CSV table of C-alpha atoms in Angstrom, one decimal:
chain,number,residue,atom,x,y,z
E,1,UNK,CA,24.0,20.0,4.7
E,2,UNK,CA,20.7,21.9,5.4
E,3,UNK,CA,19.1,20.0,8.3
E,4,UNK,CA,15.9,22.3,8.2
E,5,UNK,CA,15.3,22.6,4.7
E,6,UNK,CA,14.0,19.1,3.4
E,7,UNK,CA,15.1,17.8,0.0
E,8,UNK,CA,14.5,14.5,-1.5
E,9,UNK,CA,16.6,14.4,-4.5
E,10,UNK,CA,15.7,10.8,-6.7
E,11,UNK,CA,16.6,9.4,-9.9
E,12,UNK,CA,14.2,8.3,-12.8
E,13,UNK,CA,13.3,6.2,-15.5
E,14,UNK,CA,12.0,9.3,-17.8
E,15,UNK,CA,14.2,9.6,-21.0
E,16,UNK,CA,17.6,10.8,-21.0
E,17,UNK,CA,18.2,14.1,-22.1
E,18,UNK,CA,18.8,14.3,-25.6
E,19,UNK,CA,21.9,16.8,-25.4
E,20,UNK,CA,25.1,14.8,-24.1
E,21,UNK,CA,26.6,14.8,-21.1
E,22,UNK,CA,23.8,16.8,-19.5
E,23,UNK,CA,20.5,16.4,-17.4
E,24,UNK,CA,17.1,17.2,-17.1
E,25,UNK,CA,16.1,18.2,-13.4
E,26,UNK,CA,11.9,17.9,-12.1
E,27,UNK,CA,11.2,20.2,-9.4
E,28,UNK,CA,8.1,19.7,-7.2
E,29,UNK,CA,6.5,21.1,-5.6
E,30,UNK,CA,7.6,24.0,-7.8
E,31,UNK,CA,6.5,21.8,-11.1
E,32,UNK,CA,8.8,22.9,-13.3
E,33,UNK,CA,11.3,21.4,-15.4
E,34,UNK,CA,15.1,22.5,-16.7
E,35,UNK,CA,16.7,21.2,-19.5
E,36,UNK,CA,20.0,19.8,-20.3
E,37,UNK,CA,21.9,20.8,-17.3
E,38,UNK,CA,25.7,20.6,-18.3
E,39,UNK,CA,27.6,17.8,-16.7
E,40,UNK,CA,30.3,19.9,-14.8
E,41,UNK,CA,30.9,20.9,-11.0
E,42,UNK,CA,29.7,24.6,-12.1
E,43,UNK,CA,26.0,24.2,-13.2
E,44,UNK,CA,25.7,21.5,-10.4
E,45,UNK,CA,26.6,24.3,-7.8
E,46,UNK,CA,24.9,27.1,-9.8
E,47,UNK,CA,21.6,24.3,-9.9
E,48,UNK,CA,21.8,24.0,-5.8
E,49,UNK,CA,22.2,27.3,-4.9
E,50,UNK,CA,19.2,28.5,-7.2
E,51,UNK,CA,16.9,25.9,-6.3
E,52,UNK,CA,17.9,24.2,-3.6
E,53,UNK,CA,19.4,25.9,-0.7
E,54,UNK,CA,17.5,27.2,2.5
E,55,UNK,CA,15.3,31.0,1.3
E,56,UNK,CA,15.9,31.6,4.5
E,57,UNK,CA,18.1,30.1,7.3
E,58,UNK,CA,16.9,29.2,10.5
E,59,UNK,CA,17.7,31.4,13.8
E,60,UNK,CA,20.1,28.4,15.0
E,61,UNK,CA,22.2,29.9,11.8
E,62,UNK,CA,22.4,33.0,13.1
E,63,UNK,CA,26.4,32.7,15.4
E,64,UNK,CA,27.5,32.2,11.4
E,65,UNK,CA,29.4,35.0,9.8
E,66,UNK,CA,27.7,36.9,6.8
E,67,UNK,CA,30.1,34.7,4.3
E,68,UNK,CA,29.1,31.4,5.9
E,69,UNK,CA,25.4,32.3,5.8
E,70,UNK,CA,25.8,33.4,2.3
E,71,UNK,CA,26.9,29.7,1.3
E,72,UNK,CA,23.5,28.4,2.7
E,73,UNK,CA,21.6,30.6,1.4
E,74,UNK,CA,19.3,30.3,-2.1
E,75,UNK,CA,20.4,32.9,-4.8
E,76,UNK,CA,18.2,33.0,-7.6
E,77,UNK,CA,20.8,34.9,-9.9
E,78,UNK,CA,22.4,31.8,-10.5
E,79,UNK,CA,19.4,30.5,-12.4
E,80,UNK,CA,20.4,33.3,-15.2
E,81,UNK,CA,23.4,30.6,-15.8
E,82,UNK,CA,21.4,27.9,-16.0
E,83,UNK,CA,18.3,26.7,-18.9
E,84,UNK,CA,15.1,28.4,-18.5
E,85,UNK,CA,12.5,26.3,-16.1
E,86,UNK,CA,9.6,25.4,-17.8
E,87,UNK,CA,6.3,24.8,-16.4
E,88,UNK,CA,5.2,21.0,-15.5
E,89,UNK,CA,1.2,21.0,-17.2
E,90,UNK,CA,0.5,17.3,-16.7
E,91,UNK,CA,0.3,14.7,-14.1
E,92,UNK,CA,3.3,12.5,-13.1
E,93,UNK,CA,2.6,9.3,-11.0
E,94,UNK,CA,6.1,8.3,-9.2
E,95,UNK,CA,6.6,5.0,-8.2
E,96,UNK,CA,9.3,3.4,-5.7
E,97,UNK,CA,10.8,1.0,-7.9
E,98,UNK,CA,14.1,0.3,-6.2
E,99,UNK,CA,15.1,-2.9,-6.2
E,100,UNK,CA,18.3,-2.7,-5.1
E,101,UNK,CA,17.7,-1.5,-2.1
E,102,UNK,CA,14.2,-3.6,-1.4
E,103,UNK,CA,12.6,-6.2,-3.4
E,104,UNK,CA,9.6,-5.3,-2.2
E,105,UNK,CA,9.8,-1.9,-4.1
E,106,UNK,CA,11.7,-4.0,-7.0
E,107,UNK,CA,8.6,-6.1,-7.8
E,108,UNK,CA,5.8,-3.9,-7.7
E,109,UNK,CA,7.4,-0.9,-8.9
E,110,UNK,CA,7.4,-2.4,-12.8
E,111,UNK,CA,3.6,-3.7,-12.3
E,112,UNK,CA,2.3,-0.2,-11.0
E,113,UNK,CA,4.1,1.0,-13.4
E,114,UNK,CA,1.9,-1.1,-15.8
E,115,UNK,CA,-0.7,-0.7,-14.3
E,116,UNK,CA,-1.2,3.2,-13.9
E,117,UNK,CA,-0.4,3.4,-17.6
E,118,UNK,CA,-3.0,1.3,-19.0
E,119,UNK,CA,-5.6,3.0,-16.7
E,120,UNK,CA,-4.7,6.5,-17.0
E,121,UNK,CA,-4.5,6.1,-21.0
E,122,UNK,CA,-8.2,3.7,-21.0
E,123,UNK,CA,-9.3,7.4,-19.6
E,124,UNK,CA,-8.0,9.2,-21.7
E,125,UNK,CA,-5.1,11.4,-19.3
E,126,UNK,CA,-2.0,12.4,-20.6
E,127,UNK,CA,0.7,11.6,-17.4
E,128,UNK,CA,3.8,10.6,-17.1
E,129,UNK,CA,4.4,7.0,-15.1
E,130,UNK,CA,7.7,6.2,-13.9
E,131,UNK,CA,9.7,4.8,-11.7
E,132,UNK,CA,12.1,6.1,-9.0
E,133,UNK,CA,14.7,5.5,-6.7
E,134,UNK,CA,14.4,5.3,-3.0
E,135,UNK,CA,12.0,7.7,-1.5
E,136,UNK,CA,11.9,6.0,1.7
E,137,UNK,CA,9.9,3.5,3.9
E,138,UNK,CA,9.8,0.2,1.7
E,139,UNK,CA,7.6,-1.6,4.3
E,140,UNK,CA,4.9,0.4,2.8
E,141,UNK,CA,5.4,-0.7,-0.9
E,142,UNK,CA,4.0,0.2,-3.4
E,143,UNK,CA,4.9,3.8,-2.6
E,144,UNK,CA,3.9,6.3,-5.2
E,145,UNK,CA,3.6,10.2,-5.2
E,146,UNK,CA,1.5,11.6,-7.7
E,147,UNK,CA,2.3,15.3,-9.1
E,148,UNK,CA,-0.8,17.5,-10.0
E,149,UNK,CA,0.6,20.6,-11.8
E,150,UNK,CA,-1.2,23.6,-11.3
E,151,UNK,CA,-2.6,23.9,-14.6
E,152,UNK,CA,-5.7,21.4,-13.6
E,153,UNK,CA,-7.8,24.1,-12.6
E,154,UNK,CA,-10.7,21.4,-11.3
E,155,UNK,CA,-8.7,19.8,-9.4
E,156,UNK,CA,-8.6,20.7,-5.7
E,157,UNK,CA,-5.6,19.2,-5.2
E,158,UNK,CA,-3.5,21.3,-7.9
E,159,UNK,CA,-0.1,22.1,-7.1
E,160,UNK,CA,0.4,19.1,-5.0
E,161,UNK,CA,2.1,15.5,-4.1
E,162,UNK,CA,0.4,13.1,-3.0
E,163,UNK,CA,2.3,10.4,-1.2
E,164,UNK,CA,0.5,7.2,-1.1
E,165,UNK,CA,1.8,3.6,0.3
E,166,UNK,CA,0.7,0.3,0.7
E,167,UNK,CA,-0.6,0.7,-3.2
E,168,UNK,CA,-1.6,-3.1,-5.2
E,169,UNK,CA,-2.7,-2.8,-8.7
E,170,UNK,CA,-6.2,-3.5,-7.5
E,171,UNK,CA,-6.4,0.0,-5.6
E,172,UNK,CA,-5.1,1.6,-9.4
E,173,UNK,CA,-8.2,2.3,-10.6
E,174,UNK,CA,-9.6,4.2,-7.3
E,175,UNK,CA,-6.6,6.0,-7.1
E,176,UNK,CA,-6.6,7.3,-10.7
E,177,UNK,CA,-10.2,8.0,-10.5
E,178,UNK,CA,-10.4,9.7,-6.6
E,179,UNK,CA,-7.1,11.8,-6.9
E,180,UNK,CA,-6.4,12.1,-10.5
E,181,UNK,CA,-9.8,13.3,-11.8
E,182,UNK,CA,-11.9,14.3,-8.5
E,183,UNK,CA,-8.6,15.5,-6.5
E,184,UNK,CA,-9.2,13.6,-3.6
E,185,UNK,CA,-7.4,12.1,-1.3
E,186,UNK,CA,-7.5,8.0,-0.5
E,187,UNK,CA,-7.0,8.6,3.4
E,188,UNK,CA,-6.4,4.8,3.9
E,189,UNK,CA,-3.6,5.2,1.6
E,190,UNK,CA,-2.0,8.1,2.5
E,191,UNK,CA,1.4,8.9,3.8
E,192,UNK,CA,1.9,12.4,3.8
E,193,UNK,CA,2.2,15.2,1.1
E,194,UNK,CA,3.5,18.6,-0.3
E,195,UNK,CA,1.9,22.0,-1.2
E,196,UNK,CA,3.2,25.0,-3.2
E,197,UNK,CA,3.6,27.8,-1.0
E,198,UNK,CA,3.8,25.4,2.1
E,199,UNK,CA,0.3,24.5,2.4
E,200,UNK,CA,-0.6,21.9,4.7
E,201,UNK,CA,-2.2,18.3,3.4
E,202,UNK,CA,-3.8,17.6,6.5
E,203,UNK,CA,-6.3,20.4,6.5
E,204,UNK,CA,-7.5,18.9,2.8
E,205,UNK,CA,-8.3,16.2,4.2
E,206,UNK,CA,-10.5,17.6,7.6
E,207,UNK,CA,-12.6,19.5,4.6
E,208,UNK,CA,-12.5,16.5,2.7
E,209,UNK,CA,-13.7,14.1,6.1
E,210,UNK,CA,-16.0,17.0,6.7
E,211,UNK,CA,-17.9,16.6,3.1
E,212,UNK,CA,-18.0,12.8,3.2
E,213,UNK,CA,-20.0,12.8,6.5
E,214,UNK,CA,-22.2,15.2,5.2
E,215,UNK,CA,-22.4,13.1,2.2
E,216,UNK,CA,-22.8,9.8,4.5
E,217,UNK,CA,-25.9,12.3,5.9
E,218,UNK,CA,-27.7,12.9,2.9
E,219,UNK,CA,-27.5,8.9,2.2
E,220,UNK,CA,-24.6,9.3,-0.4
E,221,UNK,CA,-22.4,6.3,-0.8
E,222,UNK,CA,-18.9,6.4,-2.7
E,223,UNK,CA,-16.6,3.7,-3.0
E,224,UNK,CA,-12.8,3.7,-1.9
E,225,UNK,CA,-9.3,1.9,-2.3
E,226,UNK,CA,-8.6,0.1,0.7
E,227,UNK,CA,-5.3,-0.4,1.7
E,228,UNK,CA,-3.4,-4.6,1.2
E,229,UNK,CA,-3.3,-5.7,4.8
């Protein structure tokens, strides 16, 4: 419906929303959450067209008539008929867990899962860890994308997703300890990424090459997950 405006919409194993016959939506990179969205064709529309739809169409939109163009477009008024948003403060690690659609993802999404838990509570972070549907790309299982809200002001990866593939629970620990706490990204890992405000990953990670061979310079070693052949 809106070939230039990308949106990966996934379910989740978080906890259902206490109030029936409604949902709970996550946006990222936006990081916020809303609460208890009715179950009816109304707040579903009034939900896409406030969060959504294009901000702004592309030029090949531009032979539509003002109605037409209208329909595409984001309107933030319909938010007012919607739950507040709320701000997203803590981590959330995403795993492909879909078995349905690949075992692959279907066997190491639960173990991750496990895995990311008991590390990230041994050190103490409050995150959430679950499990997703398909996000794409189940060759590179495990996929994960890990949400760091905006709020971790030492982080210098704040107000991102990180997509990593290829992740074993042997590579946990690096993850958890190079991106979650020093905000760094696991180049052998990565698969790409998001930014509030459109900010592009790949420059991170020039700066980031940048200071590791200045690092390797001064005689500085650091260890890093490797990716499972």
């Amino acid at each position: 419906m809106f070939p230039f405006t990308n949106v990966l919409i996934t379910a989740s194993s978080l906890p259902a929303t206490k109030t029936p016959n409604s949902t709970t939506a996550y946006l990222f990179p936006s990081f916020q959450r809303i609460r208890s969205i009715s179950h009816t064709s109304e707040a579903f529309r009034n939900f896409a067209t406030a969060y959504l739809k294009a901000p702004k169409l592309h030029p090949m939109h531009d032979g539509l008539s003002a109605a037409q163009k209208a329909a595409l477009t984001r309107n933030m008024s319909k938010a007012t008929l919607l739950p507040t948003p709320e701000p997203i403060t803590k981590p959330m690690v995403l795993i492909c867990g879909h078995g349905g659609r690949d075992q692959r993802c279907g066997i190491l999404g639960p173990i991750l899962q496990s895995s990311f838990r008991k590390e990230l509570e041994r050190r103490g972070i409050d995150a959430d860890v679950v499990q997703i549907s398909h996000i794409g790309g189940h060759k590179y299982a495990g996929n994960i994308i890990i949400y760091l809200p905006p709020s971790l002001d030492e982080n210098a990866l704040k107000g991102s997703g990180i997509w990593y593939g290829r992740v074993g629970p042997e590579q946990v620990e690096g993850v958890v300890e190079e991106t979650v706490i020093k905000g760094r990204i696991v180049g052998d890992l990565l698969r790409g990424g998001v930014m509030q405000g459109g900010g592009n990953i790949g420059r991170i990670v020039e700066a980031q090459l940048k200071a590791e061979r200045s690092e390797e310079d001064q005689g500085k070693l650091r260890l890093r997950p490797r990716a499972r052949a």
